[in-house]
Amino acid sequence: MLTGEEYRESLRKLKREVYAFGEKIEDVVEHPLTRPHANAAAMTYELAHDPRYQELATATSHLSGRRINRFTHIHQSPDDLVRKVKLLRALGQQTGACFQRCVGFDALNALYIVTYLIDQEHGTEYHSRLQNFVAYVQETDVMCDGAMTDSKGNRALRPSGQEDPDLYVRVVERRRDGIVVRGAKHHQTGAVNSHELVVLPTTAMREEDSDYAVSFAVPADTPGLTFIFGRQTNDERKLGGEIDQGNPCFGSVGGEALIVFDNVFVPWERVFMCGESEFALPVVEAFSSYHRQNYGACKGGLADVLIGAAALIARCNGVADAAHIRDKLVEMVHLTETLFNCSLACSSEGQMTPSGVCYVNPLLANTVKMNTTRFTYEIARLAHDIAGGLLGTLPSEKDLRHPVVGPYVQKYFRGAADFSTEARIRVARLIEGMSSCSALVECMHGAGSPQAQRIAMYRQANLAEKIDLAKRLAGIADGS
Ligand code: SF4
Ligand code: FE
């Protein structure tokens, strides 16, 4: 298993095309725009070497029998799923940010289920290819990005019906030794600091979309790949100073990028689906359920930090003992534990699949994510309420340090005597960053927009059974 430092070192060796603010980033480990995200992902490596987290952060490979980083594991039981969410909560608490590595983890587990089914149906060899790839990931401990969301163009049109055929990633050439793909994937969390990209289809497909029903893995430095790093709320603060960033070590979001695939070659041994359009939806559902499982845990860990920050700023402001502050903190705790409860529930209700992977309860997993789209906003609202107006009006770190105005900032932003002005400003900036637009939008749209959860829940809710329950109690005979 790699250490955090070995992970950072290994990223430096990958030569790839990463752009941000119109310039090329040569070293994602050191560049101020991307460094926090590499640091957050590095925590997934560091915890695996921390004796306090062994049971959560490592697992035993079902392929090799060796101890591996849990982020490369294929879930063997509901207990594995429970350990996963406990690990994510711990990582959220340690970083206060998205640590990104869950996406590739979920992509591998989803593909493990579905490649098995495709092979059963079509006599293909996708599952053994995937097993070989998983063995390689476990052995080398590389970080995989799970690349799902396509450009989608006109949402009313199918992949094959778009005016521009590249708006969903597609196969443009089939060769004897592999395939050539073109298109782009959006909002790719952790993409610029992953070693491998695991690509999945983004939506249900029909036969006419078969060129788009494609799944594969490529190293992040494969020719034809370009990464365009996305902007984040207040990202220019990363380019100078520390305090104004709030969480300078780990940032506050995942570090998302657009990945462009411009005629990228993929050898057959790394292709896990190619044309089996009826299996696109099962992949989407499996991946989404695994990723939605996570949100009550990683965001629960972040909420723990935000609750702590809100309690701290209440002390800085001298209002910690006010009854309404205690009430609001309790409300934040209630919402946070409700989020986590749901992550635990969908995990412990997991079921074994024919491929040998344990799969979360999908209805409960969708419920987790649906709650996250609401509760995290409410938790942030309560943090804003407790913190007060300085969240929106604080002067900069440069003013705090300035020889002329610095003393005024020091004097007039002072709160309770036990805390320095700088401490009060630091905690306010942490709250600001953790509840920024970028951070909250991640809770809303990460792992799929709320409407995607509603569609899945409607499909999984078994309304017919509920209608029967009502009919029976109401004394309504069948057929009436
Ligand atoms: Fe992991 Fe949460 Fe980030 Fe998704 S949002 S990659 S589940 S930390
Ligand atoms: Fe996410």
mmCIF file of C-alpha atoms in Angstrom, residues 140-296:
data_model
loop_
_atom_site.group_PDB
_atom_site.id
_atom_site.type_symbol
_atom_site.label_atom_id
_atom_site.label_comp_id
_atom_site.label_asym_id
_atom_site.label_seq_id
_atom_site.Cartn_x
_atom_site.Cartn_y
_atom_site.Cartn_z
ATOM 1 C CA THR A 140 -0.215 -0.862 -7.398
ATOM 2 C CA ASP A 141 -2.688 1.052 -5.164
ATOM 3 C CA VAL A 142 -3.374 3.576 -7.941
ATOM 4 C CA MET A 143 -6.197 6.080 -7.608
ATOM 5 C CA CYS A 144 -8.987 5.642 -10.168
ATOM 6 C CA ASP A 145 -11.253 8.429 -11.317
ATOM 7 C CA GLY A 146 -14.782 7.230 -12.124
ATOM 8 C CA ALA A 147 -15.789 9.121 -15.256
ATOM 9 C CA MET A 148 -19.511 9.036 -15.910
ATOM 10 C CA THR A 149 -21.179 12.371 -16.728
ATOM 11 C CA ASP A 150 -21.235 13.177 -20.449
ATOM 12 C CA SER A 151 -21.745 16.595 -22.044
ATOM 13 C CA LYS A 152 -25.326 15.537 -22.974
ATOM 14 C CA GLY A 153 -26.007 18.502 -25.315
ATOM 15 C CA ASN A 154 -29.763 18.754 -25.827
ATOM 16 C CA ARG A 155 -31.179 16.762 -22.908
ATOM 17 C CA ALA A 156 -34.351 16.028 -24.876
ATOM 18 C CA LEU A 157 -32.362 14.012 -27.450
ATOM 19 C CA ARG A 158 -30.792 10.587 -27.134
ATOM 20 C CA PRO A 159 -26.999 10.114 -27.386
ATOM 21 C CA SER A 160 -27.236 9.029 -31.012
ATOM 22 C CA GLY A 161 -29.754 11.776 -31.856
ATOM 23 C CA GLN A 162 -27.540 14.764 -30.966
ATOM 24 C CA GLU A 163 -26.558 17.230 -33.663
ATOM 25 C CA ASP A 164 -22.918 16.828 -32.611
ATOM 26 C CA PRO A 165 -22.282 13.067 -32.232
ATOM 27 C CA ASP A 166 -19.445 13.587 -29.706
ATOM 28 C CA LEU A 167 -21.619 14.934 -26.880
ATOM 29 C CA TYR A 168 -21.623 11.501 -25.300
ATOM 30 C CA VAL A 169 -18.372 9.503 -25.192
ATOM 31 C CA ARG A 170 -18.491 7.044 -28.073
ATOM 32 C CA VAL A 171 -16.520 4.456 -29.989
ATOM 33 C CA VAL A 172 -15.338 5.980 -33.286
ATOM 34 C CA GLU A 173 -13.250 3.039 -34.444
ATOM 35 C CA ARG A 174 -13.011 -0.676 -33.673
ATOM 36 C CA ARG A 175 -9.598 -2.163 -34.382
ATOM 37 C CA ARG A 176 -8.128 -5.616 -34.026
ATOM 38 C CA ASP A 177 -6.138 -4.493 -30.963
ATOM 39 C CA GLY A 178 -8.675 -2.163 -29.356
ATOM 40 C CA ILE A 179 -11.064 0.766 -29.771
ATOM 41 C CA VAL A 180 -10.723 4.503 -30.361
ATOM 42 C CA VAL A 181 -13.029 6.773 -28.337
ATOM 43 C CA ARG A 182 -14.029 10.421 -28.548
ATOM 44 C CA GLY A 183 -16.115 12.752 -26.351
ATOM 45 C CA ALA A 184 -15.822 14.354 -22.927
ATOM 46 C CA LYS A 185 -16.739 13.746 -19.311
ATOM 47 C CA HIS A 186 -17.844 16.610 -17.064
ATOM 48 C CA HIS A 187 -17.489 17.454 -13.363
ATOM 49 C CA GLN A 188 -14.791 14.826 -12.848
ATOM 50 C CA THR A 189 -13.943 14.808 -9.165
ATOM 51 C CA GLY A 190 -10.267 14.127 -8.498
ATOM 52 C CA ALA A 191 -9.536 13.691 -12.201
ATOM 53 C CA VAL A 192 -6.322 15.715 -12.286
ATOM 54 C CA ASN A 193 -4.807 13.783 -9.396
ATOM 55 C CA SER A 194 -5.903 10.261 -10.361
ATOM 56 C CA HIS A 195 -3.649 7.720 -12.042
ATOM 57 C CA GLU A 196 -6.355 5.936 -14.000
ATOM 58 C CA LEU A 197 -9.689 6.927 -15.549
ATOM 59 C CA VAL A 198 -12.477 4.356 -15.369
ATOM 60 C CA VAL A 199 -15.135 5.380 -17.877
ATOM 61 C CA LEU A 200 -18.804 4.383 -17.638
ATOM 62 C CA PRO A 201 -21.904 5.241 -19.680
ATOM 63 C CA THR A 202 -24.001 8.008 -18.160
ATOM 64 C CA THR A 203 -27.570 7.021 -19.003
ATOM 65 C CA ALA A 204 -29.842 4.265 -20.291
ATOM 66 C CA MET A 205 -29.155 3.418 -23.932
ATOM 67 C CA ARG A 206 -31.096 1.844 -26.798
ATOM 68 C CA GLU A 207 -29.768 -0.263 -29.649
ATOM 69 C CA GLU A 208 -29.230 2.808 -31.830
ATOM 70 C CA ASP A 209 -26.962 4.209 -29.087
ATOM 71 C CA SER A 210 -24.702 1.149 -29.024
ATOM 72 C CA ASP A 211 -21.548 3.125 -29.956
ATOM 73 C CA TYR A 212 -22.135 5.058 -26.739
ATOM 74 C CA ALA A 213 -22.555 1.992 -24.531
ATOM 75 C CA VAL A 214 -18.874 1.837 -23.709
ATOM 76 C CA SER A 215 -16.844 1.313 -20.573
ATOM 77 C CA PHE A 216 -13.049 1.142 -20.267
ATOM 78 C CA ALA A 217 -10.001 2.210 -18.279
ATOM 79 C CA VAL A 218 -7.063 4.319 -19.455
ATOM 80 C CA PRO A 219 -4.015 5.729 -17.658
ATOM 81 C CA ALA A 220 -4.410 9.480 -17.080
ATOM 82 C CA ASP A 221 -1.404 10.273 -19.281
ATOM 83 C CA THR A 222 -2.759 8.492 -22.375
ATOM 84 C CA PRO A 223 -2.279 10.544 -25.569
ATOM 85 C CA GLY A 224 -5.454 12.395 -26.593
ATOM 86 C CA LEU A 225 -6.599 13.195 -23.044
ATOM 87 C CA THR A 226 -6.900 16.831 -21.909
ATOM 88 C CA PHE A 227 -8.040 17.994 -18.476
ATOM 89 C CA ILE A 228 -9.588 21.441 -18.024
ATOM 90 C CA PHE A 229 -9.801 22.258 -14.325
ATOM 91 C CA GLY A 230 -13.055 23.872 -13.142
ATOM 92 C CA ARG A 231 -13.367 27.119 -11.216
ATOM 93 C CA GLN A 232 -14.504 27.091 -7.611
ATOM 94 C CA THR A 233 -15.979 29.757 -5.399
ATOM 95 C CA ASN A 234 -13.159 32.096 -4.274
ATOM 96 C CA ASP A 235 -10.483 29.990 -5.998
ATOM 97 C CA GLU A 236 -8.197 32.988 -6.583
ATOM 98 C CA ARG A 237 -7.673 33.023 -2.843
ATOM 99 C CA LYS A 238 -5.558 29.912 -3.372
ATOM 100 C CA LEU A 239 -3.045 31.979 -5.302
ATOM 101 C CA GLY A 240 -1.902 34.074 -2.341
ATOM 102 C CA GLY A 241 -2.084 33.923 1.456
ATOM 103 C CA GLU A 242 -3.583 31.264 3.647
ATOM 104 C CA ILE A 243 -6.306 32.532 5.987
ATOM 105 C CA ASP A 244 -8.763 33.622 3.292
ATOM 106 C CA GLN A 245 -8.867 30.055 1.930
ATOM 107 C CA GLY A 246 -10.518 28.756 5.102
ATOM 108 C CA ASN A 247 -9.096 25.226 4.697
ATOM 109 C CA PRO A 248 -5.752 25.885 2.980
ATOM 110 C CA CYS A 249 -4.443 22.328 3.295
ATOM 111 C CA PHE A 250 -7.387 20.411 1.798
ATOM 112 C CA GLY A 251 -9.642 22.964 0.069
ATOM 113 C CA SER A 252 -13.398 22.671 0.314
ATOM 114 C CA VAL A 253 -14.533 20.752 -2.776
ATOM 115 C CA GLY A 254 -13.307 17.851 -4.891
ATOM 116 C CA GLY A 255 -11.335 19.648 -7.584
ATOM 117 C CA GLU A 256 -13.496 18.921 -10.603
ATOM 118 C CA ALA A 257 -12.344 18.925 -14.229
ATOM 119 C CA LEU A 258 -13.634 18.443 -17.748
ATOM 120 C CA ILE A 259 -11.861 15.503 -19.388
ATOM 121 C CA VAL A 260 -11.675 15.565 -23.179
ATOM 122 C CA PHE A 261 -11.103 12.290 -25.049
ATOM 123 C CA ASP A 262 -9.794 13.211 -28.483
ATOM 124 C CA ASN A 263 -9.419 9.931 -30.378
ATOM 125 C CA VAL A 264 -8.046 8.005 -27.413
ATOM 126 C CA PHE A 265 -6.927 4.434 -28.065
ATOM 127 C CA VAL A 266 -7.971 1.740 -25.565
ATOM 128 C CA PRO A 267 -6.614 -1.824 -25.884
ATOM 129 C CA TRP A 268 -9.239 -4.588 -25.694
ATOM 130 C CA GLU A 269 -7.939 -5.875 -22.364
ATOM 131 C CA ARG A 270 -9.088 -2.588 -20.810
ATOM 132 C CA VAL A 271 -12.542 -2.518 -22.436
ATOM 133 C CA PHE A 272 -15.374 -3.609 -20.090
ATOM 134 C CA MET A 273 -18.416 -2.909 -22.259
ATOM 135 C CA CYS A 274 -18.646 -2.195 -25.960
ATOM 136 C CA GLY A 275 -22.044 -2.006 -27.589
ATOM 137 C CA GLU A 276 -24.200 -3.944 -25.078
ATOM 138 C CA SER A 277 -26.627 -1.038 -24.814
ATOM 139 C CA GLU A 278 -29.129 -2.861 -22.566
ATOM 140 C CA PHE A 279 -26.469 -2.971 -19.828
ATOM 141 C CA ALA A 280 -25.843 0.779 -19.739
ATOM 142 C CA LEU A 281 -28.728 1.367 -17.312
ATOM 143 C CA PRO A 282 -27.646 -1.387 -14.885
ATOM 144 C CA VAL A 283 -24.156 0.176 -14.739
ATOM 145 C CA VAL A 284 -25.617 3.631 -14.116
ATOM 146 C CA GLU A 285 -27.900 2.288 -11.390
ATOM 147 C CA ALA A 286 -25.192 0.283 -9.648
ATOM 148 C CA PHE A 287 -22.659 3.100 -9.729
ATOM 149 C CA SER A 288 -25.210 5.687 -8.608
ATOM 150 C CA SER A 289 -26.410 3.543 -5.724
ATOM 151 C CA TYR A 290 -22.859 2.973 -4.465
ATOM 152 C CA HIS A 291 -22.016 6.650 -4.756
ATOM 153 C CA ARG A 292 -25.282 7.780 -3.162
ATOM 154 C CA GLN A 293 -24.556 5.414 -0.264
ATOM 155 C CA ASN A 294 -21.546 7.602 0.532
ATOM 156 C CA TYR A 295 -23.067 11.014 0.872
ATOM 157 C CA GLY A 296 -24.457 10.682 4.371
#
